[in-house]
């Protein structure tokens, strides 16, 4: 059950709030629809409920606000717009990544893919999915953790009639199991047909909260839909007869050759058209809008549906004409041969008139659609371990006069035409936190797209070429030569690449918010930050080792052994090198998480040697009253007293590394970024 109390959005400048004091209830076992036109505030209400937008008011999900729920994605399944995922990620990889974030087994991804009919498209990229397939994937993401509540923002927008019927069947199956469904729509006809309760919004306020039957009776106006090639003439005649007979009839011109007649019947309109010899192509009673004001909103949808219908009918007419021509030719051939005219062909070679071959992309799309429909059709209606209705529910759903045994055996005979689709089986999610959960998520997130691999490849190539060019020019110290680091550049390619990978770790989260349903665009949890820092550290170390190996190998192949010899002080140089690369990676992670941008993360990495290092040098080299003379000697004495086994060498190496300008500036930047990140995280938790 959902209880929304006093939802009000923060106003912008002098404008009124988009949502003002909205309160309603969405009960369990029912579908509740938020109805309103564009700008009514439907999406804003959902974002306020999910705490994705600042405002006033509170929303209780089964008695608890969302920020009091430890794992909101297990309580509420959300679909807001398109699937928020990286376009290069596969369908199955995206779901497996969300499985790792939610703490459910990876096999759950295959189960929900089978239910929504996307098994045949599991290896497709998210960017190649159609509108209907994208909606199916969004519902799969929402059902992944078996939530009690589904919150959907215009789930049927842009879908075909068949896709809408499937989607509404899935929602009905969810509420049949005791769940709660809250959706938004701008179509009154769809709200009256699919919802149990309709909450109407207008300019951010609730104007009606009704049962679906009361809504259809009081707020929807019946009309007569007419299609005729002489629509203007028929409209004039209907209006004239209404004035003559003193009846309240309203005729609205629709797009093309359509009319909507309010206050009349099909019989009256048909008789008027017959008396004046006007051909009528369509004449039907409809209930689906709130008067002529909705005609403009339907015009664009009607035009798009007409174009789609013409695009679908044209190949069918062509194929039918070809088949009819072939049939006439076969009939004439049989008549000349003395055979029966109406005989069917006896072999495949006798059947002529096949449709013209379609293009390769269209044929591929039809094959994918057919495969997904066949997969959905093959989905079993009862699976071991799935959801089971109680005996009382089965008895209640059975028609009168049906015994309990017949009601129990009815599903075995096969699903009927109105049978509800099957939901994925219930899943048990561990409530205890696991430190490996964010680590598994981060590994699947980083390895699911090829951006990291491409970045590493480009860094290795640029670094090797730079090392060869610097060796040919000369006047470059050997450590910089092996790192591919010209003196004119602030950072080597490996450090820039590690900083970019670190910035992408949080930058991709804000650009493609896969975890948007879990309170906020990116949840600022310290466990997730630690996982990102750990994975980024491992990636940066691997990149640093590969860069040195490739540069030394290229120098050896091109110039021989002289330039490929390892320096004698390789230990301190290696520590400095690895510290620089890992520090840049950490700076990218923290800056991208703090400023919510990949570009800002990479800019923070570049700003360390460009802006921070000169400041540190001026502070260190400036005049002072006292100096730290003899500090290394006193440090050595102190370390000898505490660590008699020679551990002071490593601490001294670290101190010497930090004492360098770049090392000190990087340490200072990391400390500032980490402090700011922790401050914003704690401030968000307090709010």
XYZ file of C-alpha atoms in Angstrom:
687
model
C 0.000 0.000 0.000
C 1.189 3.509 -0.881
C 0.163 6.575 1.136
C 1.196 9.937 -0.340
C 0.595 12.863 2.023
C 0.999 16.522 1.112
C 3.451 16.149 -1.772
C 4.606 19.608 -2.864
C 7.537 20.424 -5.119
C 9.877 23.341 -4.532
C 8.873 26.317 -6.718
C 11.307 27.775 -9.218
C 11.758 31.559 -9.049
C 8.325 33.204 -9.336
C 6.561 30.178 -10.832
C 4.030 28.180 -8.815
C 5.065 24.673 -7.718
C 4.580 21.943 -10.299
C 2.874 19.790 -7.634
C 0.899 21.360 -4.805
C -0.449 19.383 -1.808
C -1.097 16.047 -3.524
C -2.418 13.286 -1.242
C -3.835 9.913 -2.265
C -3.670 6.205 -1.513
C -2.832 3.261 -3.766
C -4.098 0.097 -2.105
C -2.608 -3.359 -2.431
C -4.166 -5.717 -4.962
C -5.278 -2.825 -7.181
C -3.956 -0.827 -10.120
C -3.981 2.914 -9.441
C -3.561 5.349 -12.325
C -2.403 8.962 -12.124
C -4.205 10.627 -15.024
C -3.335 13.993 -16.480
C -2.223 15.749 -19.608
C 1.266 17.052 -20.340
C 2.411 19.358 -17.550
C -0.114 18.066 -15.026
C 2.685 16.958 -12.660
C 2.470 13.169 -12.912
C 6.211 12.522 -13.221
C 6.980 15.106 -10.540
C 4.661 13.287 -8.135
C 6.508 10.019 -8.744
C 9.909 11.651 -8.260
C 8.750 13.233 -5.005
C 7.454 9.880 -3.817
C 10.755 8.184 -4.629
C 12.773 11.023 -3.051
C 14.483 11.757 -6.356
C 13.424 15.410 -6.190
C 13.394 17.847 -3.307
C 10.097 18.985 -1.921
C 7.704 18.682 0.982
C 5.457 15.856 2.003
C 5.998 12.208 2.805
C 5.180 8.889 1.154
C 4.762 5.628 3.025
C 5.342 2.291 1.354
C 3.579 -0.268 3.528
C 3.931 2.045 6.500
C 7.562 3.118 6.010
C 9.078 6.070 4.150
C 11.603 5.203 1.502
C 14.609 6.554 3.386
C 13.769 4.231 6.278
C 13.924 1.148 4.070
C 17.379 -0.454 4.045
C 17.122 -1.652 0.430
C 14.412 0.335 -1.397
C 14.833 -1.582 -4.661
C 13.547 -4.722 -2.927
C 10.371 -2.952 -1.845
C 9.677 -0.759 -4.886
C 10.271 -1.576 -8.547
C 10.537 1.597 -10.615
C 10.354 2.344 -14.340
C 10.901 6.043 -15.118
C 11.201 6.647 -18.836
C 13.640 4.522 -20.802
C 15.904 1.940 -19.224
C 18.710 3.893 -17.498
C 21.639 1.829 -18.719
C 24.783 2.209 -20.774
C 23.906 1.907 -24.491
C 26.828 -0.458 -25.121
C 25.821 -2.895 -22.384
C 23.984 -6.079 -23.312
C 20.516 -6.885 -22.011
C 21.718 -9.848 -19.965
C 24.817 -7.992 -18.732
C 22.690 -5.078 -17.545
C 20.403 -7.358 -15.545
C 23.313 -9.338 -14.079
C 24.909 -6.077 -12.942
C 21.687 -5.095 -11.175
C 21.513 -8.580 -9.641
C 24.941 -8.024 -8.096
C 23.874 -4.622 -6.763
C 20.674 -6.012 -5.219
C 22.260 -9.138 -3.775
C 20.264 -11.704 -5.766
C 21.758 -14.651 -7.667
C 22.836 -14.037 -11.244
C 20.414 -16.708 -12.512
C 17.590 -14.321 -11.644
C 18.418 -12.357 -14.802
C 17.635 -15.366 -16.996
C 14.371 -15.989 -15.137
C 12.982 -12.499 -15.681
C 14.202 -12.466 -19.290
C 12.195 -15.609 -19.921
C 9.089 -14.115 -18.325
C 9.171 -10.857 -20.331
C 10.043 -12.647 -23.572
C 13.543 -11.256 -24.147
C 15.542 -14.476 -24.112
C 16.288 -14.224 -27.813
C 17.541 -10.630 -27.353
C 19.695 -11.173 -24.279
C 22.934 -10.517 -26.192
C 21.648 -7.359 -27.914
C 22.902 -3.906 -26.943
C 20.542 -1.570 -25.120
C 20.899 0.991 -27.896
C 19.420 -1.422 -30.478
C 16.195 -2.187 -28.610
C 12.864 -0.942 -29.925
C 10.375 0.947 -27.804
C 8.400 -2.166 -26.915
C 11.489 -4.215 -26.082
C 12.837 -1.348 -23.987
C 9.627 -1.331 -21.955
C 9.886 -5.078 -21.473
C 13.446 -4.680 -20.217
C 12.352 -1.907 -17.859
C 9.696 -4.187 -16.389
C 12.299 -6.952 -16.068
C 14.541 -4.584 -14.089
C 11.611 -3.673 -11.848
C 10.699 -7.331 -11.197
C 14.296 -8.389 -10.582
C 14.127 -8.275 -6.776
C 10.480 -9.434 -6.535
C 9.196 -6.099 -5.139
C 5.791 -5.625 -3.583
C 5.146 -2.261 -5.265
C 5.574 -1.228 -8.900
C 5.806 2.482 -9.793
C 5.668 3.067 -13.559
C 5.801 6.362 -15.436
C 3.697 6.115 -18.619
C 4.571 2.448 -19.209
C 2.346 2.084 -22.291
C 3.484 5.264 -24.046
C 4.351 4.617 -27.693
C 3.522 0.904 -27.565
C 1.393 -1.012 -30.015
C -1.977 -2.460 -29.043
C -0.523 -5.912 -28.610
C 2.333 -4.656 -26.433
C -0.127 -2.679 -24.296
C -2.287 -5.757 -23.815
C 0.743 -7.784 -22.717
C 1.917 -5.065 -20.326
C -1.490 -4.671 -18.712
C -1.702 -8.441 -18.325
C 1.627 -8.458 -16.474
C 0.434 -5.697 -14.159
C -2.820 -7.552 -13.519
C -0.854 -10.683 -12.671
C 1.201 -8.681 -10.178
C -1.818 -7.238 -8.364
C -3.483 -10.664 -8.427
C -0.657 -11.851 -6.171
C -1.366 -9.053 -3.681
C 1.049 -6.436 -5.040
C 0.511 -2.728 -5.592
C 0.779 -0.975 -8.974
C 0.911 2.787 -9.482
C 1.206 4.067 -13.047
C 0.786 7.342 -14.902
C -1.001 7.887 -18.175
C -2.353 10.713 -20.296
C -5.035 8.585 -21.984
C -8.376 8.560 -20.115
C -9.561 5.570 -22.110
C -6.529 3.546 -21.041
C -6.987 4.602 -17.409
C -10.631 3.557 -17.398
C -9.847 0.253 -19.089
C -6.810 -0.881 -17.100
C -6.990 0.750 -13.637
C -9.121 0.054 -10.582
C -8.694 3.560 -9.208
C -8.101 6.768 -11.178
C -6.525 9.854 -9.586
C -6.890 12.827 -11.940
C -4.289 15.605 -11.794
C -4.644 19.047 -13.300
C -1.955 21.749 -12.929
C -0.324 19.909 -10.044
C -3.503 19.399 -8.011
C -5.883 16.492 -7.585
C -9.277 17.224 -9.121
C -10.773 13.743 -8.722
C -10.034 10.465 -6.948
C -12.530 7.864 -8.156
C -13.096 4.220 -8.806
C -12.642 3.267 -12.449
C -16.371 2.665 -12.941
C -17.302 6.041 -11.466
C -14.598 7.725 -13.527
C -15.915 6.218 -16.766
C -19.465 7.204 -15.901
C -18.869 10.773 -14.729
C -15.766 12.077 -16.491
C -15.697 10.286 -19.841
C -18.101 11.442 -22.521
C -19.548 8.897 -24.959
C -19.213 9.768 -28.600
C -19.920 8.377 -32.053
C -16.801 7.901 -34.161
C -17.496 8.477 -37.866
C -15.202 8.056 -40.849
C -16.434 9.293 -44.212
C -14.860 10.889 -47.303
C -17.465 13.699 -47.032
C -16.772 14.659 -43.435
C -17.390 18.454 -43.797
C -20.765 17.918 -45.498
C -21.927 15.355 -42.937
C -20.819 17.608 -40.071
C -22.856 20.480 -41.489
C -25.949 18.272 -41.927
C -25.711 16.877 -38.397
C -25.386 20.350 -36.886
C -28.353 21.606 -38.968
C -30.614 18.733 -37.908
C -29.609 19.231 -34.262
C -30.671 22.900 -34.440
C -33.927 21.946 -36.149
C -34.865 19.338 -33.551
C -33.496 21.423 -30.621
C -31.042 18.750 -29.513
C -27.668 19.298 -27.872
C -25.330 17.687 -30.415
C -21.692 18.655 -30.790
C -19.700 17.691 -33.904
C -15.896 17.887 -33.781
C -13.728 17.588 -36.889
C -10.841 15.190 -36.313
C -7.734 14.702 -38.420
C -8.307 13.447 -41.947
C -11.840 12.264 -42.687
C -12.957 11.616 -39.108
C -15.750 13.080 -37.025
C -16.568 12.809 -33.329
C -20.259 13.360 -32.604
C -21.225 14.049 -28.979
C -24.843 13.752 -27.832
C -26.077 11.512 -30.639
C -26.273 7.810 -31.502
C -25.035 5.587 -34.296
C -28.604 5.135 -35.571
C -29.245 8.885 -35.904
C -25.919 9.555 -37.609
C -26.382 6.585 -39.945
C -29.905 7.648 -40.954
C -28.728 11.193 -41.694
C -25.915 9.906 -43.879
C -28.256 7.477 -45.682
C -30.883 10.114 -46.446
C -28.327 12.382 -48.068
C -26.381 9.634 -49.867
C -23.150 10.026 -47.934
C -21.012 6.850 -47.760
C -19.794 5.968 -44.266
C -16.682 3.842 -43.757
C -16.828 3.675 -39.955
C -19.602 4.174 -37.445
C -19.026 3.143 -33.835
C -19.875 4.106 -30.264
C -16.806 4.986 -28.189
C -16.025 6.125 -24.653
C -12.531 7.472 -24.421
C -11.998 11.184 -23.936
C -13.153 14.156 -21.908
C -14.688 16.150 -24.723
C -13.451 18.224 -27.641
C -10.518 19.567 -25.606
C -8.814 16.207 -26.011
C -9.174 16.232 -29.796
C -5.958 18.201 -30.304
C -4.055 15.756 -28.112
C -5.348 12.834 -30.140
C -4.546 14.378 -33.517
C -0.817 13.617 -33.407
C -1.451 10.074 -32.174
C -4.020 9.502 -34.917
C -1.632 10.710 -37.608
C 1.152 8.453 -36.362
C -1.209 5.477 -36.177
C -2.499 6.192 -39.694
C 1.031 6.319 -41.073
C 1.943 3.093 -39.305
C -1.220 1.441 -40.579
C -0.522 2.537 -44.149
C 3.053 1.297 -43.837
C 1.791 -2.073 -42.622
C -1.112 -2.379 -45.062
C 0.804 -1.440 -48.226
C 2.995 -4.587 -48.308
C -0.013 -6.711 -47.421
C -2.083 -5.248 -50.277
C 0.788 -5.752 -52.669
C 1.197 -9.341 -51.587
C -2.572 -9.940 -51.796
C -2.692 -8.466 -55.295
C 0.213 -10.633 -56.373
C -1.400 -13.726 -54.898
C -4.747 -12.943 -56.543
C -3.017 -12.417 -59.901
C -1.253 -15.727 -59.489
C -4.511 -17.451 -58.554
C -6.280 -16.060 -61.636
C -3.411 -17.218 -63.820
C -3.535 -20.694 -62.270
C -7.315 -20.825 -62.713
C -6.988 -19.869 -66.365
C -4.290 -22.503 -66.871
C -6.458 -25.185 -65.266
C -9.476 -24.098 -67.338
C -7.459 -24.443 -70.530
C -6.206 -27.817 -69.373
C -9.731 -28.946 -68.537
C -9.113 -29.243 -64.808
C -11.281 -27.912 -61.972
C -11.081 -24.187 -61.623
C -11.208 -24.051 -57.822
C -8.587 -26.752 -57.190
C -5.753 -25.958 -54.819
C -2.136 -26.312 -55.954
C -0.651 -29.658 -55.129
C 2.984 -28.623 -54.721
C 4.994 -25.697 -53.528
C 6.023 -24.831 -57.069
C 2.405 -24.293 -58.066
C 1.790 -21.572 -55.486
C 2.742 -18.256 -57.038
C 2.525 -14.688 -55.955
C 4.820 -14.586 -52.920
C 5.362 -11.124 -51.477
C 8.299 -9.055 -52.545
C 11.389 -9.743 -50.475
C 11.930 -7.277 -47.683
C 15.166 -5.528 -46.925
C 17.732 -7.189 -44.671
C 17.209 -4.894 -41.632
C 13.425 -5.249 -41.802
C 13.688 -9.020 -42.186
C 16.085 -9.159 -39.226
C 13.692 -7.119 -37.060
C 10.775 -9.391 -37.962
C 12.824 -12.470 -37.146
C 13.804 -11.018 -33.742
C 10.203 -10.066 -32.978
C 8.938 -13.493 -33.985
C 11.607 -15.187 -31.892
C 10.726 -13.118 -28.831
C 7.006 -13.845 -29.309
C 7.693 -17.558 -29.654
C 9.817 -17.421 -26.499
C 7.026 -15.697 -24.613
C 4.518 -18.229 -25.953
C 6.689 -21.137 -24.829
C 6.879 -19.756 -21.284
C 5.398 -22.410 -18.978
C 2.367 -21.416 -17.016
C 3.481 -23.159 -13.845
C 7.071 -23.486 -12.716
C 8.388 -25.325 -9.705
C 9.182 -22.900 -6.910
C 6.994 -20.189 -8.447
C 4.189 -18.254 -6.871
C 1.219 -20.325 -5.761
C -2.296 -19.082 -5.141
C -3.983 -20.269 -2.014
C -6.877 -22.703 -2.128
C -9.334 -19.987 -1.136
C -8.172 -17.759 -3.997
C -8.571 -20.587 -6.497
C -12.039 -21.297 -5.178
C -12.966 -17.640 -5.394
C -11.690 -17.318 -8.966
C -13.494 -20.460 -10.124
C -16.933 -19.895 -11.655
C -20.064 -20.946 -9.830
C -20.886 -24.610 -10.116
C -17.242 -25.607 -10.541
C -15.863 -28.034 -8.011
C -12.556 -27.525 -6.249
C -11.029 -30.437 -8.155
C -12.084 -28.983 -11.511
C -10.747 -25.585 -10.501
C -7.405 -27.123 -9.558
C -7.203 -29.103 -12.790
C -8.256 -26.192 -15.002
C -4.748 -24.711 -15.490
C -3.430 -28.070 -16.656
C -5.762 -28.018 -19.646
C -3.956 -24.966 -21.012
C -4.249 -21.243 -20.519
C -7.321 -19.537 -21.809
C -7.365 -16.413 -23.935
C -7.769 -14.198 -20.840
C -5.205 -16.038 -18.702
C -2.798 -13.758 -16.863
C 0.892 -13.972 -17.777
C 3.234 -15.720 -15.416
C 5.366 -13.698 -13.032
C 8.912 -14.671 -12.107
C 9.124 -16.941 -9.071
C 9.704 -15.345 -5.676
C 13.314 -14.812 -4.760
C 14.903 -14.749 -1.328
C 17.267 -11.812 -0.883
C 19.759 -11.787 1.939
C 19.092 -8.911 4.286
C 22.523 -9.011 5.951
C 25.005 -6.672 4.244
C 27.866 -8.321 2.430
C 31.130 -6.520 1.598
C 31.375 -8.484 -1.641
C 28.050 -7.189 -2.996
C 29.284 -3.728 -4.106
C 32.522 -5.299 -5.297
C 30.654 -7.738 -7.560
C 28.539 -4.889 -8.851
C 31.559 -2.730 -9.654
C 33.355 -5.578 -11.412
C 30.340 -6.291 -13.633
C 29.827 -2.593 -14.270
C 33.433 -2.030 -15.330
C 33.735 -5.207 -17.404
C 30.303 -4.933 -19.037
C 31.351 -2.247 -21.528
C 34.452 -1.896 -23.653
C 35.355 1.657 -22.584
C 37.967 0.522 -20.065
C 39.597 -1.920 -22.451
C 39.737 0.675 -25.244
C 41.215 3.263 -22.849
C 43.941 0.859 -21.716
C 44.788 -0.049 -25.313
C 45.063 3.601 -26.347
C 47.247 4.395 -23.324
C 49.653 1.540 -24.091
C 49.920 2.541 -27.740
C 50.468 6.252 -27.031
C 52.980 5.538 -24.275
C 55.037 3.146 -26.440
C 55.119 5.562 -29.390
C 56.043 8.457 -27.082
C 58.904 6.459 -25.540
C 60.317 5.616 -28.978
C 60.105 9.239 -30.136
C 61.699 10.567 -26.941
C 64.561 8.082 -27.252
C 65.214 9.229 -30.809
C 65.202 12.905 -29.826
C 67.381 12.344 -26.755
C 67.972 14.539 -23.675
C 65.309 12.609 -21.697
C 66.133 10.893 -18.382
C 65.782 7.131 -18.440
C 62.931 6.953 -15.851
C 60.850 9.389 -17.871
C 61.803 7.549 -21.037
C 60.494 4.240 -19.697
C 57.276 5.882 -18.526
C 56.733 7.692 -21.844
C 56.571 11.003 -19.972
C 57.854 14.067 -21.821
C 58.974 16.944 -19.657
C 56.563 19.260 -21.478
C 53.499 17.301 -20.320
C 52.119 17.576 -16.775
C 51.316 13.847 -16.535
C 52.308 10.685 -18.417
C 49.733 8.859 -20.580
C 49.356 6.069 -18.002
C 48.409 8.532 -15.237
C 45.931 10.318 -17.509
C 44.412 6.978 -18.532
C 44.121 5.869 -14.895
C 42.479 9.190 -14.015
C 40.001 8.760 -16.874
C 39.130 5.237 -15.740
C 38.620 6.523 -12.216
C 36.409 9.361 -13.442
C 34.320 6.912 -15.479
C 33.731 4.792 -12.366
C 31.358 7.450 -11.005
C 30.767 9.461 -14.166
C 28.955 6.608 -15.917
C 26.692 6.273 -12.882
C 25.462 9.849 -13.275
C 25.251 9.709 -17.065
C 23.500 6.326 -17.174
C 21.948 5.980 -13.687
C 21.462 2.233 -13.431
C 20.893 2.536 -9.676
C 18.381 5.399 -9.903
C 15.690 3.335 -8.173
C 17.861 2.946 -5.072
C 17.338 6.425 -3.594
C 19.019 8.976 -5.752
C 20.863 8.980 -9.009
C 23.928 7.403 -7.412
C 23.730 6.102 -3.845
C 26.555 7.677 -1.831
C 27.359 4.617 0.220
C 30.828 4.142 1.620
C 30.773 0.472 0.632
C 30.232 1.412 -3.009
C 33.009 4.030 -2.780
C 35.402 1.470 -1.283
C 34.564 -1.012 -4.053
C 35.206 1.610 -6.737
C 38.506 2.615 -5.156
C 39.593 -1.028 -4.891
C 38.718 -1.901 -8.493
C 40.271 1.332 -9.744
C 43.459 0.624 -7.773
C 43.804 -2.830 -9.293
C 43.163 -1.431 -12.773
C 45.679 1.405 -12.279
C 48.386 -0.965 -11.021
C 47.826 -3.290 -13.952
C 47.945 -0.353 -16.356
C 51.188 0.927 -14.781
C 52.872 -2.482 -15.052
C 51.729 -3.003 -18.649
C 52.876 0.490 -19.613
C 56.376 -0.070 -18.247
C 56.564 -3.496 -19.877
C 55.428 -2.251 -23.293
C 57.726 0.794 -23.208
C 60.791 -1.232 -22.194
C 60.025 -3.880 -24.815
C 59.621 -1.276 -27.560
C 62.860 0.449 -26.555
C 64.661 -2.901 -26.627
C 63.268 -3.829 -30.057
C 64.076 -0.456 -31.648
C 67.300 0.664 -29.932
C 68.731 -2.402 -28.254
C 69.597 -3.346 -24.682
C 71.226 -0.072 -23.675
C 68.013 1.903 -23.203
C 66.113 -1.074 -21.792
C 68.292 -1.576 -18.738
C 66.529 -1.122 -15.386
C 67.990 1.704 -13.222
C 69.729 0.793 -9.969
C 67.239 2.723 -7.805
C 64.286 0.900 -9.353
C 62.561 0.343 -6.001
C 62.037 4.011 -5.146
C 61.301 4.872 -8.772
C 58.743 2.068 -8.978
C 57.066 3.224 -5.768
C 56.866 6.760 -7.117
C 55.478 5.512 -10.426
C 52.794 3.297 -8.890
C 51.873 5.976 -6.354
C 51.438 8.550 -9.119
C 49.201 6.322 -11.260
C 47.059 5.100 -8.357
C 46.778 8.623 -6.937
C 45.497 9.961 -10.258
C 42.953 7.142 -10.434
C 41.708 7.917 -6.927
C 41.515 11.619 -7.701
C 39.335 10.814 -10.722
C 36.989 8.640 -8.654
C 36.555 11.136 -5.836
C 36.213 14.194 -8.079
C 33.666 12.519 -10.375
C 31.648 11.363 -7.369
C 31.790 14.819 -5.822
C 31.044 16.914 -8.912
C 28.807 14.287 -10.626
C 30.661 14.425 -13.934
C 33.353 12.471 -15.761
C 34.773 15.673 -17.216
C 35.104 17.212 -13.757
C 36.905 14.097 -12.521
C 39.444 14.215 -15.329
C 39.854 17.983 -14.875
C 40.678 17.442 -11.205
C 43.389 14.946 -12.190
C 44.996 17.394 -14.628
C 44.680 20.272 -12.156
C 47.031 18.575 -9.677
C 50.301 19.138 -11.612
C 49.051 22.276 -13.380
C 47.610 24.275 -10.483
C 48.321 22.562 -7.169
C 52.014 21.742 -7.696
C 53.077 25.385 -8.276
C 51.217 26.427 -5.134
C 52.913 23.708 -3.085
C 56.314 24.676 -4.471
C 55.798 28.329 -3.556
C 54.742 27.393 -0.036
C 57.724 25.075 0.466
C 60.331 27.346 -1.122
C 59.075 30.582 0.380
C 60.872 32.445 3.234
C 60.267 31.171 6.739
C 61.555 31.800 10.219
C 62.182 28.172 11.066
C 63.168 25.274 8.814
C 62.876 21.526 9.236
C 66.618 20.933 9.252
C 67.668 17.485 10.339
C 64.168 16.062 9.895
C 65.311 12.912 7.994
C 67.872 12.103 10.717
C 65.325 12.455 13.531
C 62.807 10.425 11.551
C 65.374 7.645 11.109
C 66.128 7.638 14.839
C 62.447 7.470 15.689
C 61.801 4.662 13.248
C 64.803 2.695 14.502
C 63.399 2.832 18.022
C 59.999 1.523 16.923
C 60.844 -0.910 14.080
C 64.140 -2.717 14.734
C 63.706 -4.957 11.674
C 64.483 -2.331 9.034
C 60.943 -1.278 8.271
C 62.041 2.345 8.377
C 63.321 2.047 4.803
C 59.844 1.672 3.413
C 58.427 4.459 5.548
C 61.321 6.678 4.530
C 60.645 5.876 0.870
C 56.991 6.834 1.323
C 57.980 10.052 3.097
C 60.416 10.873 0.292
C 57.657 10.193 -2.236
C 55.219 12.493 -0.437
C 57.912 15.143 -0.095
C 58.124 15.458 -3.887
C 56.083 18.330 -5.352
C 53.779 16.124 -7.400
C 53.419 13.603 -4.607
C 52.644 16.253 -2.009
C 50.163 18.011 -4.265
C 48.467 14.724 -5.119
C 48.246 13.755 -1.459
C 46.782 17.132 -0.612
C 44.210 16.887 -3.409
C 43.177 13.370 -2.415
C 42.722 14.418 1.193
C 40.581 17.402 0.175
C 38.435 15.369 -2.243
C 37.930 12.553 0.247
C 36.949 14.984 2.980
C 34.470 16.752 0.695
C 32.982 13.449 -0.461
C 32.524 12.220 3.108
C 31.019 15.556 4.129
C 28.411 15.492 1.351
C 27.625 11.841 2.113
C 27.028 12.482 5.797
C 25.033 15.615 5.034
C 22.787 13.632 2.693
C 22.205 10.998 5.380
C 21.285 13.675 7.925
C 18.740 15.138 5.508
